[in-house]
Amino acid sequence: MKLLVTGGAGFIGSMFVRRRMAARPDEKLIVLDALTYAGNLASLAQVKGFEFVHGDICDQPLVERTLAEHQIDAIVHFAAESHVDRSILGPMAFARTNLMGTATLLECARRGGVKRFLHISTDEVYGDLGPNDAPFSEQTPIAPRSPYSASKAGSDHLVRAYFETYGFPTLITRCSNNYGPYQFPEKFIPHMILNALSDTPLPIYGDGQNIRDWIHVEDHCAAVERVLEAGRPGEVYNIGGRAERPNLEIARAILEALGKPESLLKFVTDRLGHDRRYAIDDRKIERELGWSCARRLDEGLAATVKWYQTNDEWCRQVRSGEYRKWVTLNYDNRDGT
Ligand code: NAD
Ligand code: TYD
């Protein structure tokens, strides 16, 4: 299979590429990534054998050329603007990449005869839950509440429309909150770990009782591979960690793992429109494709804390902005601009 992975230099995409290339070193795999602030080729530094195309999924000629040149059979589409707080501050980038980018990719892929299009979505498209509500199933109506989740929901609708209208073989996965190595430290868990390591206060939004269902990024990627292999076109598959926790409990566990005091916890002004609870019913993927989450949250979290402790060079470069130097040297100056 000739595979195009969009967003392969991001947190989840890079885990997918690392796993895939380790398991199938002879497969042709192309990463298409714009290297926004969230893209980091250092996350792929140990991986050999893939080809990298630096480009924007909104750039139709580039996408067309990439699909044709490499005779792509299948696309796994991770590329997105992915952080809720940023979507509140600047929603237009989310509309552009998540909606227009996905539309561009779909249209080029359909015209280019791509045989399988796996769209990586999120549980956040379902909105939020009260404490006693049943977890989100694939039948739960879409009801996004942030510009991020609304733009992802829009992209899901486009993907579904391409299946219904053109019979284009699409698949959608909707996963809960990921954690693990190489996650950009604007997200909750790495943010808490790095602040704790540097004895900086840990900002807890609101009362810290918002609940997320945490899944290790390797478990998510294993599920994505199963759907790519055996998922039924036109279908949606929820993916979850069956590990609902309030944010405060996670922050406390991180402090404890690092031997840091609870006095580092700092309650701050809540996020606008902050979703209260996410929970996932992932029985469909278990029943149909035999996937279930393998890692326990306490073990995965301990390993993740250790990873951030021992990979201080990756963390230092990300925090200082030095990781952007590579992009500047290789691309930003290439036209003398
Ligand atoms: P990320 O922000 O770490 O990475 C996104 C990647 O996409 C980066 O490498 C970035 O450079 C690239 N990108 C952004 N805009 C682009 C564009 N216009 N053209 C080409 N590349 C572009 O995100 P992530 O956390 O790895 O998430 C990957 C996907 O998984 C997203 O679609 C996200 O919605 C979804 N998802 C994430 C989570 C989570 O907890 N992080 C959970 C469920 C689903
Ligand atoms: P985040 O990692 O941004 O993921 P999402 O909003 O997509 O679920 O945040 C996870 C939870 O942690 C969310 O309830 C917001 C909260 N949070 C904090 O309390 N403090 C922080 O500094 C961050 C980044 C998030």
mmCIF file with all atom_site columns, N, CA, C and O and ligand atoms in Angstrom, residues 7-13 32-40 55-58 77-82 96-97 120-123 148 152 175-178 183-184 186-187 220, ligand 1:
data_model
loop_
_atom_site.group_PDB
_atom_site.id
_atom_site.type_symbol
_atom_site.label_atom_id
_atom_site.label_alt_id
_atom_site.label_comp_id
_atom_site.label_asym_id
_atom_site.label_entity_id
_atom_site.label_seq_id
_atom_site.pdbx_PDB_ins_code
_atom_site.Cartn_x
_atom_site.Cartn_y
_atom_site.Cartn_z
_atom_site.occupancy
_atom_site.B_iso_or_equiv
_atom_site.pdbx_formal_charge
_atom_site.auth_seq_id
_atom_site.auth_comp_id
_atom_site.auth_asym_id
_atom_site.auth_atom_id
_atom_site.pdbx_PDB_model_num
ATOM   1   N N   . GLY A 1 7   ? -0.147  15.476 8.478  1.00 0.00 ? 7   GLY A N   1
ATOM   2   C CA  . GLY A 1 7   ? 0.072   15.803 9.889  1.00 0.00 ? 7   GLY A CA  1
ATOM   3   C C   . GLY A 1 7   ? 0.987   14.801 10.581 1.00 0.00 ? 7   GLY A C   1
ATOM   4   O O   . GLY A 1 7   ? 0.947   14.655 11.810 1.00 0.00 ? 7   GLY A O   1
ATOM   5   N N   . GLY A 1 8   ? 1.848   14.150 9.809  1.00 0.00 ? 8   GLY A N   1
ATOM   6   C CA  . GLY A 1 8   ? 2.718   13.107 10.365 1.00 0.00 ? 8   GLY A CA  1
ATOM   7   C C   . GLY A 1 8   ? 3.848   13.631 11.241 1.00 0.00 ? 8   GLY A C   1
ATOM   8   O O   . GLY A 1 8   ? 4.548   12.838 11.869 1.00 0.00 ? 8   GLY A O   1
ATOM   9   N N   . ALA A 1 9   ? 4.015   14.960 11.281 1.00 0.00 ? 9   ALA A N   1
ATOM   10  C CA  . ALA A 1 9   ? 5.049   15.517 12.171 1.00 0.00 ? 9   ALA A CA  1
ATOM   11  C C   . ALA A 1 9   ? 4.445   16.013 13.487 1.00 0.00 ? 9   ALA A C   1
ATOM   12  O O   . ALA A 1 9   ? 5.146   16.585 14.313 1.00 0.00 ? 9   ALA A O   1
ATOM   13  N N   . GLY A 1 10  ? 3.148   15.793 13.665 1.00 0.00 ? 10  GLY A N   1
ATOM   14  C CA  . GLY A 1 10  ? 2.491   16.197 14.914 1.00 0.00 ? 10  GLY A CA  1
ATOM   15  C C   . GLY A 1 10  ? 2.569   15.085 15.953 1.00 0.00 ? 10  GLY A C   1
ATOM   16  O O   . GLY A 1 10  ? 3.237   14.058 15.748 1.00 0.00 ? 10  GLY A O   1
ATOM   17  N N   . PHE A 1 11  ? 1.870   15.278 17.036 1.00 0.00 ? 11  PHE A N   1
ATOM   18  C CA  . PHE A 1 11  ? 1.932   14.350 18.166 1.00 0.00 ? 11  PHE A CA  1
ATOM   19  C C   . PHE A 1 11  ? 1.444   12.945 17.775 1.00 0.00 ? 11  PHE A C   1
ATOM   20  O O   . PHE A 1 11  ? 2.200   11.960 17.836 1.00 0.00 ? 11  PHE A O   1
ATOM   21  N N   . ILE A 1 12  ? 0.206   12.837 17.337 1.00 0.00 ? 12  ILE A N   1
ATOM   22  C CA  . ILE A 1 12  ? -0.349  11.498 17.065 1.00 0.00 ? 12  ILE A CA  1
ATOM   23  C C   . ILE A 1 12  ? 0.171   10.961 15.732 1.00 0.00 ? 12  ILE A C   1
ATOM   24  O O   . ILE A 1 12  ? 0.550   9.788  15.622 1.00 0.00 ? 12  ILE A O   1
ATOM   25  N N   . GLY A 1 13  ? 0.233   11.846 14.722 1.00 0.00 ? 13  GLY A N   1
ATOM   26  C CA  . GLY A 1 13  ? 0.716   11.423 13.405 1.00 0.00 ? 13  GLY A CA  1
ATOM   27  C C   . GLY A 1 13  ? 2.124   10.855 13.478 1.00 0.00 ? 13  GLY A C   1
ATOM   28  O O   . GLY A 1 13  ? 2.438   9.855  12.824 1.00 0.00 ? 13  GLY A O   1
ATOM   29  N N   . LEU A 1 32  ? 2.870   14.298 4.647  1.00 0.00 ? 32  LEU A N   1
ATOM   30  C CA  . LEU A 1 32  ? 2.606   15.662 4.158  1.00 0.00 ? 32  LEU A CA  1
ATOM   31  C C   . LEU A 1 32  ? 2.276   16.519 5.374  1.00 0.00 ? 32  LEU A C   1
ATOM   32  O O   . LEU A 1 32  ? 1.300   16.251 6.078  1.00 0.00 ? 32  LEU A O   1
ATOM   33  N N   . ASP A 1 33  ? 3.101   17.524 5.617  1.00 0.00 ? 33  ASP A N   1
ATOM   34  C CA  . ASP A 1 33  ? 2.903   18.325 6.825  1.00 0.00 ? 33  ASP A CA  1
ATOM   35  C C   . ASP A 1 33  ? 3.383   19.753 6.564  1.00 0.00 ? 33  ASP A C   1
ATOM   36  O O   . ASP A 1 33  ? 4.435   19.965 5.952  1.00 0.00 ? 33  ASP A O   1
ATOM   37  N N   . ALA A 1 34  ? 2.616   20.709 7.045  1.00 0.00 ? 34  ALA A N   1
ATOM   38  C CA  . ALA A 1 34  ? 2.968   22.121 6.849  1.00 0.00 ? 34  ALA A CA  1
ATOM   39  C C   . ALA A 1 34  ? 3.999   22.599 7.871  1.00 0.00 ? 34  ALA A C   1
ATOM   40  O O   . ALA A 1 34  ? 4.491   23.720 7.758  1.00 0.00 ? 34  ALA A O   1
ATOM   41  N N   . LEU A 1 35  ? 4.280   21.766 8.862  1.00 0.00 ? 35  LEU A N   1
ATOM   42  C CA  . LEU A 1 35  ? 5.176   22.170 9.961  1.00 0.00 ? 35  LEU A CA  1
ATOM   43  C C   . LEU A 1 35  ? 4.747   23.508 10.547 1.00 0.00 ? 35  LEU A C   1
ATOM   44  O O   . LEU A 1 35  ? 5.494   24.486 10.544 1.00 0.00 ? 35  LEU A O   1
ATOM   45  N N   . THR A 1 36  ? 3.517   23.534 11.020 1.00 0.00 ? 36  THR A N   1
ATOM   46  C CA  . THR A 1 36  ? 3.054   24.675 11.814 1.00 0.00 ? 36  THR A CA  1
ATOM   47  C C   . THR A 1 36  ? 3.794   24.599 13.153 1.00 0.00 ? 36  THR A C   1
ATOM   48  O O   . THR A 1 36  ? 4.626   23.698 13.352 1.00 0.00 ? 36  THR A O   1
ATOM   49  N N   . TYR A 1 37  ? 3.449   25.465 14.094 1.00 0.00 ? 37  TYR A N   1
ATOM   50  C CA  . TYR A 1 37  ? 4.090   25.411 15.412 1.00 0.00 ? 37  TYR A CA  1
ATOM   51  C C   . TYR A 1 37  ? 3.985   24.002 16.018 1.00 0.00 ? 37  TYR A C   1
ATOM   52  O O   . TYR A 1 37  ? 4.824   23.595 16.834 1.00 0.00 ? 37  TYR A O   1
ATOM   53  N N   . ALA A 1 38  ? 2.951   23.230 15.630 1.00 0.00 ? 38  ALA A N   1
ATOM   54  C CA  . ALA A 1 38  ? 2.714   21.907 16.241 1.00 0.00 ? 38  ALA A CA  1
ATOM   55  C C   . ALA A 1 38  ? 3.479   20.791 15.548 1.00 0.00 ? 38  ALA A C   1
ATOM   56  O O   . ALA A 1 38  ? 3.529   19.676 16.049 1.00 0.00 ? 38  ALA A O   1
ATOM   57  N N   . GLY A 1 39  ? 4.064   21.081 14.400 1.00 0.00 ? 39  GLY A N   1
ATOM   58  C CA  . GLY A 1 39  ? 4.804   20.052 13.665 1.00 0.00 ? 39  GLY A CA  1
ATOM   59  C C   . GLY A 1 39  ? 6.275   20.110 14.037 1.00 0.00 ? 39  GLY A C   1
ATOM   60  O O   . GLY A 1 39  ? 6.845   21.193 14.167 1.00 0.00 ? 39  GLY A O   1
ATOM   61  N N   . ASN A 1 40  ? 6.884   18.957 14.199 1.00 0.00 ? 40  ASN A N   1
ATOM   62  C CA  . ASN A 1 40  ? 8.268   18.940 14.655 1.00 0.00 ? 40  ASN A CA  1
ATOM   63  C C   . ASN A 1 40  ? 8.950   17.707 14.079 1.00 0.00 ? 40  ASN A C   1
ATOM   64  O O   . ASN A 1 40  ? 8.658   16.579 14.498 1.00 0.00 ? 40  ASN A O   1
ATOM   65  N N   . GLY A 1 55  ? 4.256   20.804 3.084  1.00 0.00 ? 55  GLY A N   1
ATOM   66  C CA  . GLY A 1 55  ? 3.204   21.502 2.363  1.00 0.00 ? 55  GLY A CA  1
ATOM   67  C C   . GLY A 1 55  ? 1.909   21.551 3.136  1.00 0.00 ? 55  GLY A C   1
ATOM   68  O O   . GLY A 1 55  ? 1.720   20.860 4.144  1.00 0.00 ? 55  GLY A O   1
ATOM   69  N N   . ASP A 1 56  ? 1.028   22.382 2.608  1.00 0.00 ? 56  ASP A N   1
ATOM   70  C CA  . ASP A 1 56  ? -0.240  22.692 3.256  1.00 0.00 ? 56  ASP A CA  1
ATOM   71  C C   . ASP A 1 56  ? -1.358  21.882 2.593  1.00 0.00 ? 56  ASP A C   1
ATOM   72  O O   . ASP A 1 56  ? -1.433  21.841 1.358  1.00 0.00 ? 56  ASP A O   1
ATOM   73  N N   . ILE A 1 57  ? -2.215  21.278 3.396  1.00 0.00 ? 57  ILE A N   1
ATOM   74  C CA  . ILE A 1 57  ? -3.316  20.494 2.807  1.00 0.00 ? 57  ILE A CA  1
ATOM   75  C C   . ILE A 1 57  ? -4.326  21.386 2.076  1.00 0.00 ? 57  ILE A C   1
ATOM   76  O O   . ILE A 1 57  ? -5.167  20.886 1.338  1.00 0.00 ? 57  ILE A O   1
ATOM   77  N N   . CYS A 1 58  ? -4.246  22.700 2.284  1.00 0.00 ? 58  CYS A N   1
ATOM   78  C CA  . CYS A 1 58  ? -5.138  23.612 1.546  1.00 0.00 ? 58  CYS A CA  1
ATOM   79  C C   . CYS A 1 58  ? -4.603  23.926 0.150  1.00 0.00 ? 58  CYS A C   1
ATOM   80  O O   . CYS A 1 58  ? -5.299  24.555 -0.653 1.00 0.00 ? 58  CYS A O   1
ATOM   81  N N   . HIS A 1 77  ? -5.553  10.853 7.549  1.00 0.00 ? 77  HIS A N   1
ATOM   82  C CA  . HIS A 1 77  ? -5.586  12.320 7.619  1.00 0.00 ? 77  HIS A CA  1
ATOM   83  C C   . HIS A 1 77  ? -5.614  12.806 9.073  1.00 0.00 ? 77  HIS A C   1
ATOM   84  O O   . HIS A 1 77  ? -6.672  12.911 9.693  1.00 0.00 ? 77  HIS A O   1
ATOM   85  N N   . PHE A 1 78  ? -4.395  13.095 9.587  1.00 0.00 ? 78  PHE A N   1
ATOM   86  C CA  . PHE A 1 78  ? -4.269  13.629 10.948 1.00 0.00 ? 78  PHE A CA  1
ATOM   87  C C   . PHE A 1 78  ? -4.189  15.155 10.958 1.00 0.00 ? 78  PHE A C   1
ATOM   88  O O   . PHE A 1 78  ? -4.457  15.768 12.001 1.00 0.00 ? 78  PHE A O   1
ATOM   89  N N   . ALA A 1 79  ? -3.729  15.758 9.862  1.00 0.00 ? 79  ALA A N   1
ATOM   90  C CA  . ALA A 1 79  ? -3.397  17.198 9.895  1.00 0.00 ? 79  ALA A CA  1
ATOM   91  C C   . ALA A 1 79  ? -4.596  18.027 10.335 1.00 0.00 ? 79  ALA A C   1
ATOM   92  O O   . ALA A 1 79  ? -5.696  17.890 9.794  1.00 0.00 ? 79  ALA A O   1
ATOM   93  N N   . ALA A 1 80  ? -4.353  18.878 11.312 1.00 0.00 ? 80  ALA A N   1
ATOM   94  C CA  . ALA A 1 80  ? -5.426  19.743 11.809 1.00 0.00 ? 80  ALA A CA  1
ATOM   95  C C   . ALA A 1 80  ? -4.827  20.787 12.732 1.00 0.00 ? 80  ALA A C   1
ATOM   96  O O   . ALA A 1 80  ? -3.716  20.615 13.243 1.00 0.00 ? 80  ALA A O   1
ATOM   97  N N   . GLU A 1 81  ? -5.563  21.845 12.935 1.00 0.00 ? 81  GLU A N   1
ATOM   98  C CA  . GLU A 1 81  ? -5.333  22.697 14.095 1.00 0.00 ? 81  GLU A CA  1
ATOM   99  C C   . GLU A 1 81  ? -6.049  21.986 15.229 1.00 0.00 ? 81  GLU A C   1
ATOM   100 O O   . GLU A 1 81  ? -7.226  21.629 15.092 1.00 0.00 ? 81  GLU A O   1
ATOM   101 N N   . SER A 1 82  ? -5.353  21.781 16.366 1.00 0.00 ? 82  SER A N   1
ATOM   102 C CA  . SER A 1 82  ? -5.906  20.811 17.322 1.00 0.00 ? 82  SER A CA  1
ATOM   103 C C   . SER A 1 82  ? -6.123  21.319 18.750 1.00 0.00 ? 82  SER A C   1
ATOM   104 O O   . SER A 1 82  ? -6.580  20.548 19.593 1.00 0.00 ? 82  SER A O   1
ATOM   105 N N   . ARG A 1 96  ? -9.955  27.239 8.368  1.00 0.00 ? 96  ARG A N   1
ATOM   106 C CA  . ARG A 1 96  ? -9.152  27.072 7.152  1.00 0.00 ? 96  ARG A CA  1
ATOM   107 C C   . ARG A 1 96  ? -8.611  25.630 7.045  1.00 0.00 ? 96  ARG A C   1
ATOM   108 O O   . ARG A 1 96  ? -8.904  24.917 6.090  1.00 0.00 ? 96  ARG A O   1
ATOM   109 N N   . THR A 1 97  ? -7.815  25.223 8.029  1.00 0.00 ? 97  THR A N   1
ATOM   110 C CA  . THR A 1 97  ? -7.172  23.904 7.900  1.00 0.00 ? 97  THR A CA  1
ATOM   111 C C   . THR A 1 97  ? -8.177  22.767 8.048  1.00 0.00 ? 97  THR A C   1
ATOM   112 O O   . THR A 1 97  ? -8.204  21.843 7.233  1.00 0.00 ? 97  THR A O   1
ATOM   113 N N   . ILE A 1 120 ? -9.141  11.286 10.753 1.00 0.00 ? 120 ILE A N   1
ATOM   114 C CA  . ILE A 1 120 ? -8.961  11.193 12.201 1.00 0.00 ? 120 ILE A CA  1
ATOM   115 C C   . ILE A 1 120 ? -9.730  12.334 12.858 1.00 0.00 ? 120 ILE A C   1
ATOM   116 O O   . ILE A 1 120 ? -9.338  13.499 12.774 1.00 0.00 ? 120 ILE A O   1
ATOM   117 N N   . SER A 1 121 ? -10.823 11.974 13.516 1.00 0.00 ? 121 SER A N   1
ATOM   118 C CA  . SER A 1 121 ? -11.614 13.009 14.177 1.00 0.00 ? 121 SER A CA  1
ATOM   119 C C   . SER A 1 121 ? -11.534 12.839 15.697 1.00 0.00 ? 121 SER A C   1
ATOM   120 O O   . SER A 1 121 ? -10.639 12.164 16.204 1.00 0.00 ? 121 SER A O   1
ATOM   121 N N   . THR A 1 122 ? -12.461 13.457 16.380 1.00 0.00 ? 122 THR A N   1
ATOM   122 C CA  . THR A 1 122 ? -12.350 13.550 17.841 1.00 0.00 ? 122 THR A CA  1
ATOM   123 C C   . THR A 1 122 ? -13.717 13.336 18.490 1.00 0.00 ? 122 THR A C   1
ATOM   124 O O   . THR A 1 122 ? -14.753 13.660 17.896 1.00 0.00 ? 122 THR A O   1
ATOM   125 N N   . ASP A 1 123 ? -13.707 12.881 19.737 1.00 0.00 ? 123 ASP A N   1
ATOM   126 C CA  . ASP A 1 123 ? -14.966 12.739 20.488 1.00 0.00 ? 123 ASP A CA  1
ATOM   127 C C   . ASP A 1 123 ? -15.597 14.111 20.765 1.00 0.00 ? 123 ASP A C   1
ATOM   128 O O   . ASP A 1 123 ? -16.784 14.191 21.091 1.00 0.00 ? 123 ASP A O   1
ATOM   129 N N   . TYR A 1 148 ? -12.814 24.737 17.705 1.00 0.00 ? 148 TYR A N   1
ATOM   130 C CA  . TYR A 1 148 ? -12.057 23.534 17.307 1.00 0.00 ? 148 TYR A CA  1
ATOM   131 C C   . TYR A 1 148 ? -13.014 22.397 16.960 1.00 0.00 ? 148 TYR A C   1
ATOM   132 O O   . TYR A 1 148 ? -12.979 21.844 15.860 1.00 0.00 ? 148 TYR A O   1
ATOM   133 N N   . LYS A 1 152 ? -13.918 20.501 13.365 1.00 0.00 ? 152 LYS A N   1
ATOM   134 C CA  . LYS A 1 152 ? -13.740 19.057 13.168 1.00 0.00 ? 152 LYS A CA  1
ATOM   135 C C   . LYS A 1 152 ? -15.080 18.421 12.772 1.00 0.00 ? 152 LYS A C   1
ATOM   136 O O   . LYS A 1 152 ? -15.125 17.541 11.907 1.00 0.00 ? 152 LYS A O   1
ATOM   137 N N   . CYS A 1 175 ? -11.701 9.770  18.544 1.00 0.00 ? 175 CYS A N   1
ATOM   138 C CA  . CYS A 1 175 ? -10.977 9.299  19.730 1.00 0.00 ? 175 CYS A CA  1
ATOM   139 C C   . CYS A 1 175 ? -11.086 10.314 20.860 1.00 0.00 ? 175 CYS A C   1
ATOM   140 O O   . CYS A 1 175 ? -11.311 11.504 20.644 1.00 0.00 ? 175 CYS A O   1
ATOM   141 N N   . SER A 1 176 ? -10.884 9.813  22.062 1.00 0.00 ? 176 SER A N   1
ATOM   142 C CA  . SER A 1 176 ? -10.883 10.676 23.250 1.00 0.00 ? 176 SER A CA  1
ATOM   143 C C   . SER A 1 176 ? -9.494  11.296 23.442 1.00 0.00 ? 176 SER A C   1
ATOM   144 O O   . SER A 1 176 ? -8.615  11.136 22.592 1.00 0.00 ? 176 SER A O   1
ATOM   145 N N   . ASN A 1 177 ? -9.262  11.962 24.568 1.00 0.00 ? 177 ASN A N   1
ATOM   146 C CA  . ASN A 1 177 ? -8.008  12.704 24.804 1.00 0.00 ? 177 ASN A CA  1
ATOM   147 C C   . ASN A 1 177 ? -6.794  11.786 24.844 1.00 0.00 ? 177 ASN A C   1
ATOM   148 O O   . ASN A 1 177 ? -6.758  10.840 25.631 1.00 0.00 ? 177 ASN A O   1
ATOM   149 N N   . ASN A 1 178 ? -5.801  12.121 24.030 1.00 0.00 ? 178 ASN A N   1
ATOM   150 C CA  . ASN A 1 178 ? -4.559  11.350 23.982 1.00 0.00 ? 178 ASN A CA  1
ATOM   151 C C   . ASN A 1 178 ? -3.499  11.940 24.900 1.00 0.00 ? 178 ASN A C   1
ATOM   152 O O   . ASN A 1 178 ? -3.450  13.146 25.113 1.00 0.00 ? 178 ASN A O   1
ATOM   153 N N   . GLN A 1 183 ? 4.147   14.968 22.892 1.00 0.00 ? 183 GLN A N   1
ATOM   154 C CA  . GLN A 1 183 ? 2.972   15.845 22.796 1.00 0.00 ? 183 GLN A CA  1
ATOM   155 C C   . GLN A 1 183 ? 3.392   17.280 23.080 1.00 0.00 ? 183 GLN A C   1
ATOM   156 O O   . GLN A 1 183 ? 4.109   17.551 24.052 1.00 0.00 ? 183 GLN A O   1
ATOM   157 N N   . PHE A 1 184 ? 2.925   18.191 22.266 1.00 0.00 ? 184 PHE A N   1
ATOM   158 C CA  . PHE A 1 184 ? 3.290   19.599 22.420 1.00 0.00 ? 184 PHE A CA  1
ATOM   159 C C   . PHE A 1 184 ? 2.769   20.109 23.763 1.00 0.00 ? 184 PHE A C   1
ATOM   160 O O   . PHE A 1 184 ? 1.601   19.886 24.110 1.00 0.00 ? 184 PHE A O   1
ATOM   161 N N   . GLU A 1 186 ? 1.450   22.537 25.091 1.00 0.00 ? 186 GLU A N   1
ATOM   162 C CA  . GLU A 1 186 ? 0.281   23.395 25.322 1.00 0.00 ? 186 GLU A CA  1
ATOM   163 C C   . GLU A 1 186 ? -0.888  22.546 25.842 1.00 0.00 ? 186 GLU A C   1
ATOM   164 O O   . GLU A 1 186 ? -1.818  23.072 26.439 1.00 0.00 ? 186 GLU A O   1
ATOM   165 N N   . LYS A 1 187 ? -0.824  21.219 25.604 1.00 0.00 ? 187 LYS A N   1
ATOM   166 C CA  . LYS A 1 187 ? -1.911  20.330 26.024 1.00 0.00 ? 187 LYS A CA  1
ATOM   167 C C   . LYS A 1 187 ? -1.742  19.971 27.494 1.00 0.00 ? 187 LYS A C   1
ATOM   168 O O   . LYS A 1 187 ? -0.642  20.034 28.048 1.00 0.00 ? 187 LYS A O   1
ATOM   169 N N   . HIS A 1 220 ? -4.242  4.564  20.643 1.00 0.00 ? 220 HIS A N   1
ATOM   170 C CA  . HIS A 1 220 ? -5.011  5.234  19.583 1.00 0.00 ? 220 HIS A CA  1
ATOM   171 C C   . HIS A 1 220 ? -4.484  4.811  18.210 1.00 0.00 ? 220 HIS A C   1
ATOM   172 O O   . HIS A 1 220 ? -5.256  4.436  17.315 1.00 0.00 ? 220 HIS A O   1
HETATM 173 P P1  . NAD B 2 .   ? -0.969  18.235 16.548 1.00 0.00 ? 1   NAD B P1  1
HETATM 174 O O1  . NAD B 2 .   ? -1.447  19.641 16.671 1.00 0.00 ? 1   NAD B O1  1
HETATM 175 O O2  . NAD B 2 .   ? 0.078   17.716 17.475 1.00 0.00 ? 1   NAD B O2  1
HETATM 176 O O3  . NAD B 2 .   ? -0.412  17.989 15.063 1.00 0.00 ? 1   NAD B O3  1
HETATM 177 C C1  . NAD B 2 .   ? -1.038  18.487 13.924 1.00 0.00 ? 1   NAD B C1  1
HETATM 178 C C2  . NAD B 2 .   ? -0.087  18.322 12.747 1.00 0.00 ? 1   NAD B C2  1
HETATM 179 O O4  . NAD B 2 .   ? -0.750  18.815 11.576 1.00 0.00 ? 1   NAD B O4  1
HETATM 180 C C3  . NAD B 2 .   ? 1.204   19.146 12.894 1.00 0.00 ? 1   NAD B C3  1
HETATM 181 O O5  . NAD B 2 .   ? 2.316   18.380 12.493 1.00 0.00 ? 1   NAD B O5  1
HETATM 182 C C4  . NAD B 2 .   ? 0.996   20.329 11.963 1.00 0.00 ? 1   NAD B C4  1
HETATM 183 O O6  . NAD B 2 .   ? 2.202   20.857 11.423 1.00 0.00 ? 1   NAD B O6  1
HETATM 184 C C5  . NAD B 2 .   ? 0.109   19.699 10.879 1.00 0.00 ? 1   NAD B C5  1
HETATM 185 N N1  . NAD B 2 .   ? -0.712  20.697 10.182 1.00 0.00 ? 1   NAD B N1  1
HETATM 186 C C6  . NAD B 2 .   ? -1.496  21.660 10.748 1.00 0.00 ? 1   NAD B C6  1
HETATM 187 N N2  . NAD B 2 .   ? -2.083  22.397 9.782  1.00 0.00 ? 1   NAD B N2  1
HETATM 188 C C7  . NAD B 2 .   ? -1.687  21.867 8.590  1.00 0.00 ? 1   NAD B C7  1
HETATM 189 C C8  . NAD B 2 .   ? -1.972  22.173 7.234  1.00 0.00 ? 1   NAD B C8  1
HETATM 190 N N3  . NAD B 2 .   ? -2.784  23.200 6.900  1.00 0.00 ? 1   NAD B N3  1
HETATM 191 N N4  . NAD B 2 .   ? -1.411  21.408 6.262  1.00 0.00 ? 1   NAD B N4  1
HETATM 192 C C9  . NAD B 2 .   ? -0.583  20.378 6.588  1.00 0.00 ? 1   NAD B C9  1
HETATM 193 N N5  . NAD B 2 .   ? -0.265  20.063 7.846  1.00 0.00 ? 1   NAD B N5  1
HETATM 194 C C10 . NAD B 2 .   ? -0.807  20.786 8.836  1.00 0.00 ? 1   NAD B C10 1
HETATM 195 O O7  . NAD B 2 .   ? -2.283  17.352 16.617 1.00 0.00 ? 1   NAD B O7  1
HETATM 196 P P2  . NAD B 2 .   ? -2.490  15.900 17.249 1.00 0.00 ? 1   NAD B P2  1
HETATM 197 O O8  . NAD B 2 .   ? -2.767  16.042 18.688 1.00 0.00 ? 1   NAD B O8  1
HETATM 198 O O9  . NAD B 2 .   ? -1.413  15.010 16.779 1.00 0.00 ? 1   NAD B O9  1
HETATM 199 O O10 . NAD B 2 .   ? -3.857  15.495 16.540 1.00 0.00 ? 1   NAD B O10 1
HETATM 200 C C11 . NAD B 2 .   ? -3.858  14.845 15.269 1.00 0.00 ? 1   NAD B C11 1
HETATM 201 C C12 . NAD B 2 .   ? -5.294  14.620 14.829 1.00 0.00 ? 1   NAD B C12 1
HETATM 202 O O11 . NAD B 2 .   ? -5.971  13.832 15.808 1.00 0.00 ? 1   NAD B O11 1
HETATM 203 C C13 . NAD B 2 .   ? -6.108  15.907 14.686 1.00 0.00 ? 1   NAD B C13 1
HETATM 204 O O12 . NAD B 2 .   ? -6.912  15.774 13.536 1.00 0.00 ? 1   NAD B O12 1
HETATM 205 C C14 . NAD B 2 .   ? -6.947  15.959 15.948 1.00 0.00 ? 1   NAD B C14 1
HETATM 206 O O13 . NAD B 2 .   ? -8.157  16.624 15.718 1.00 0.00 ? 1   NAD B O13 1
HETATM 207 C C15 . NAD B 2 .   ? -7.163  14.491 16.229 1.00 0.00 ? 1   NAD B C15 1
HETATM 208 N N6  . NAD B 2 .   ? -7.364  14.125 17.642 1.00 0.00 ? 1   NAD B N6  1
HETATM 209 C C16 . NAD B 2 .   ? -6.483  14.557 18.593 1.00 0.00 ? 1   NAD B C16 1
HETATM 210 C C17 . NAD B 2 .   ? -6.674  14.163 19.923 1.00 0.00 ? 1   NAD B C17 1
HETATM 211 C C18 . NAD B 2 .   ? -5.718  14.591 21.014 1.00 0.00 ? 1   NAD B C18 1
HETATM 212 O O14 . NAD B 2 .   ? -5.977  14.316 22.177 1.00 0.00 ? 1   NAD B O14 1
HETATM 213 N N7  . NAD B 2 .   ? -4.599  15.229 20.698 1.00 0.00 ? 1   NAD B N7  1
HETATM 214 C C19 . NAD B 2 .   ? -7.759  13.347 20.262 1.00 0.00 ? 1   NAD B C19 1
HETATM 215 C C20 . NAD B 2 .   ? -8.628  12.908 19.263 1.00 0.00 ? 1   NAD B C20 1
HETATM 216 C C21 . NAD B 2 .   ? -8.404  13.304 17.948 1.00 0.00 ? 1   NAD B C21 1
#
